[in-house]
Amino acid sequence: MEVAPGGCTASASAHDPAESVNRGLFTFNRVLDDYALKPVARGYEKLPEPVRGGVHGFVDNFGEPKVFVNDLLQGNLKRSANTLGRFGVNTIFGVLGIFDVAERWGMPHHRADFGQTFGVWGVGDGPVLELPLLGSHNSRDSLGVVMGVLLDPLGGIDSDTYDALATASTVGGVVDGRAEALPLTERLERQPDYYAALRDAIAQRRAVLVSDGRQGDIHSSVDARCATPVGDSL
């Protein structure tokens, strides 16, 4: 599931021809969220900020190779060099990203994924798909999620240690992202139609990220609140 707050500005509208089916799947996803993800995220929020910051940094760092690949595919060479530098610095000096040394050295973090890359290439959003466990995506970003799973730059590493780190990154990313999104989803839940509010917020966020990829500046123009994902670790 992904969310974007109202502070993100972009012109985007969700095309949802299968809305009745999507709403049924959304109900299923919401039950899982209410009884599994959300309680865990609230417990995670009670951890000391340095612990949560370390988890967030580790997850971001583990995802940098995919960001690097997408930077290259988008033609953003400066961004790709920045991402490669971040990964090297934070892996070595930041203890696998637990400490964001690269940020202090002038290498800011930004997001890039395959769905965003397709958008930069001019691929349209396509219809909305509510995916079991993964939440609402347009069809372009649904393909991007699949590509992100299949085309892992480090996926060829045959190591129990790597597998353990990958599992920790996936689990940590889901919990950390859900905790970060709690204030946003709680606000959206107060809307008359939570499904539509969340769907449109996601469409808005994705439009902002595609625009950011087209600009290609290492200092992302995306408001930090717009880059709050739940489930982007895939």
C-alpha atoms as one frame of an Amber mdcrd trajectory, in Angstrom:
protein
   0.000   0.000   0.000   1.235   3.508  -0.750  -0.049   6.843   0.380   0.553
  10.500  -0.301  -0.463  13.415   1.834  -2.462  16.358   0.673   0.712  18.478
   0.677   1.911  16.810  -2.523   0.957  18.837  -5.563   0.418  17.215  -8.938
  -2.369  16.937 -11.445  -3.453  13.300 -11.440  -6.707  11.405 -11.654  -7.125
   7.680 -11.160  -8.736   5.621 -13.944 -10.701   2.953 -12.087 -12.986   0.978
 -14.446 -12.962  -2.086 -12.151 -13.881  -0.070  -9.070 -16.410  -2.557  -7.707
 -13.869  -5.409  -7.788 -11.126  -3.159  -6.446 -13.311  -2.081  -3.541 -13.846
  -5.718  -2.586 -10.100  -6.362  -2.544  -9.591  -3.103  -0.679 -11.898  -4.359
   2.080  -9.762  -7.515   2.348  -6.550  -5.473   2.458  -7.996  -3.130   5.061
  -8.844  -6.016   7.392  -5.241  -7.238   7.148  -3.999  -3.722   7.761  -6.270
  -3.131  10.758  -5.466  -6.423  12.472  -1.843  -7.012  11.466   0.161  -4.164
   9.950  -1.279  -1.226  11.848  -0.846  -2.702  15.361   2.748  -3.685  14.569
   3.435  -0.217  13.154   2.048   1.438  16.285   4.274  -0.729  18.445   7.252
   0.117  16.236   6.527   3.832  16.710   7.214   3.421  20.433  10.834   2.434
  19.763  13.472   5.150  20.306  13.941   7.431  17.306  17.591   6.354  16.745
  16.429   2.740  16.414  13.706   3.642  13.919  16.140   5.890  12.058  18.604
   3.030  11.795  15.956   0.692  10.390  14.860   3.342   7.888  18.451   3.946
   6.788  19.199   0.234   6.442  16.108  -0.286   4.280  16.938   2.717   2.089
  20.525   1.550   1.671  19.531  -1.993   0.737  17.310  -0.553  -1.994  19.971
   1.738  -3.477  21.113  -0.760  -6.176  17.582  -0.753  -7.636  17.504   3.037
  -7.425  20.849   3.118  -9.272  19.544   0.914 -12.093  16.441   3.058 -12.496
  18.491   6.259 -12.436  20.460   4.882 -15.393  17.329   3.745 -17.229  15.867
   7.232 -16.778  19.023   8.791 -18.204  19.805  10.550 -14.913  23.582  10.118
 -14.836  24.214  12.592 -12.008  21.596  10.868  -9.921  23.077   7.452 -10.654
  26.540   8.633  -9.567  25.022  10.099  -6.401  23.186   6.831  -5.672  26.291
   4.719  -6.246  28.273   7.011  -3.966  25.591   6.820  -1.273  25.536   3.049
  -1.404  29.306   2.757  -1.086  29.675   5.329   1.674  26.747   4.152   3.780
  27.541   0.459   3.348  31.144   0.932   4.477  31.067   3.896   6.851  27.395
   3.866   7.808  27.235   0.211   8.908  25.037  -0.979   6.019  23.118   2.293
   6.057  22.141   2.331   9.720  23.846   5.734   9.830  23.324   8.067   6.860
  26.896   9.315   6.511  26.371  10.047   2.804  23.670  12.641   3.536  26.128
  14.550   5.716  28.678  14.322   2.908  26.362  15.995   0.422  24.775  12.932
  -1.194  21.014  13.161  -0.548  18.654  10.227  -0.896  15.965  10.083  -3.571
  13.538   7.419  -4.725  13.427   5.690  -8.090  11.608   2.533  -9.151  10.552
   0.731 -12.309   7.033   2.148 -12.297   8.509   5.635 -12.148  10.927   4.740
 -14.950   8.076   3.614 -17.196   6.362   6.921 -16.445   9.498   8.879 -17.352
   9.554   6.951 -20.629   6.018   8.141 -21.335   4.050   5.008 -20.461   0.559
   5.965 -19.282  -0.820   5.099 -15.875  -3.408   2.590 -17.057  -6.326   1.408
 -14.919  -6.168   1.044 -11.155  -5.547  -2.443  -9.768  -6.110  -3.207  -6.088
  -3.613  -5.988  -5.437  -3.996  -8.429  -2.537  -1.496  -7.538   0.213   0.133
  -4.826  -1.959  -2.707  -2.320  -2.141  -3.634   0.093  -4.904  -1.448   0.551
  -7.978  -2.108   1.616 -11.522  -1.285  -1.049 -14.101   2.016   0.623 -15.037
   3.201   0.571 -11.440   1.910  -2.975 -10.944   4.261  -4.049 -13.733   6.960
  -1.997 -12.032   6.459  -3.929  -8.793   6.905  -7.218 -10.661  10.017  -5.893
 -12.409  11.416  -4.780  -9.070  11.083  -8.314  -7.721  12.463 -10.077 -10.801
  15.290  -7.678 -11.662  17.162  -7.367  -8.393  20.726  -6.194  -9.228  22.040
  -8.209  -6.271  19.687 -11.141  -6.735  22.434 -13.396  -8.073  24.285 -13.406
  -4.774  24.098 -16.925  -3.317  24.653 -16.289   0.358  22.721 -17.037   3.524
  23.898 -13.701   4.901  22.523 -11.826   1.897  19.238 -13.717   2.119  18.929
 -12.784   5.795  19.665  -9.130   5.035  17.134  -9.141   2.189  14.455 -10.582
   4.465  15.266  -8.038   7.169  15.054  -5.226   4.605  11.677  -6.392   3.303
  10.131  -6.824   6.751  11.716  -3.657   8.093  10.613  -1.686   5.049   6.987
  -2.724   5.402   6.833  -1.936   9.125   8.846   1.296   8.915   6.870   2.535
   5.935   3.532   1.719   7.536   4.524   3.526  10.723   5.633   6.572   8.751
   2.319   6.623   6.907   0.083   6.296   9.971  -0.731  10.024  10.329  -1.640
  10.198   6.644  -3.887   7.157   6.530  -5.585   8.178   9.763  -6.431  11.521
   8.167  -7.667   9.860   4.982  -9.796   7.432   6.994 -11.814  10.415   8.201
 -12.830  11.218   4.625 -16.352  10.160   3.532 -14.872   7.624   1.080 -11.582
   6.214   2.354 -11.086   3.999  -0.704 -11.357   6.910  -3.141  -9.292   9.231
  -0.943  -6.440   6.723  -0.687  -6.614   5.764  -4.368  -6.433   9.402  -5.475
  -3.638  10.189  -3.013  -1.582   7.354  -4.477  -2.204   8.591  -8.027  -1.090
  12.051  -6.940   2.083  10.739  -5.316   3.040   8.699  -8.359   2.533  11.698
 -10.652   4.846  13.746  -8.422   7.528  11.037  -8.466   7.394  10.673 -12.259
   7.780  14.436 -12.608  10.723  14.310 -10.214  12.365  11.568 -12.287  12.025
  13.678 -15.417  13.743  16.605 -13.707  16.602  14.376 -12.572  18.165  16.698
  -9.984  20.141  14.964  -7.225  18.308  17.243  -4.794  14.859  15.763  -5.203
  12.069  18.270  -5.705   9.660  15.850  -4.030   8.452  17.014  -0.642   9.639
  14.457   1.908   6.001  13.801   2.806   5.321  12.773  -0.798   7.935  10.048
  -0.632   6.369   8.099   2.197   5.649   4.628   0.910   4.238   1.502   2.409
   5.524  -1.502   0.553   8.081   0.183  -1.692  10.723  -2.227  -0.496   9.751
  -4.682  -3.225
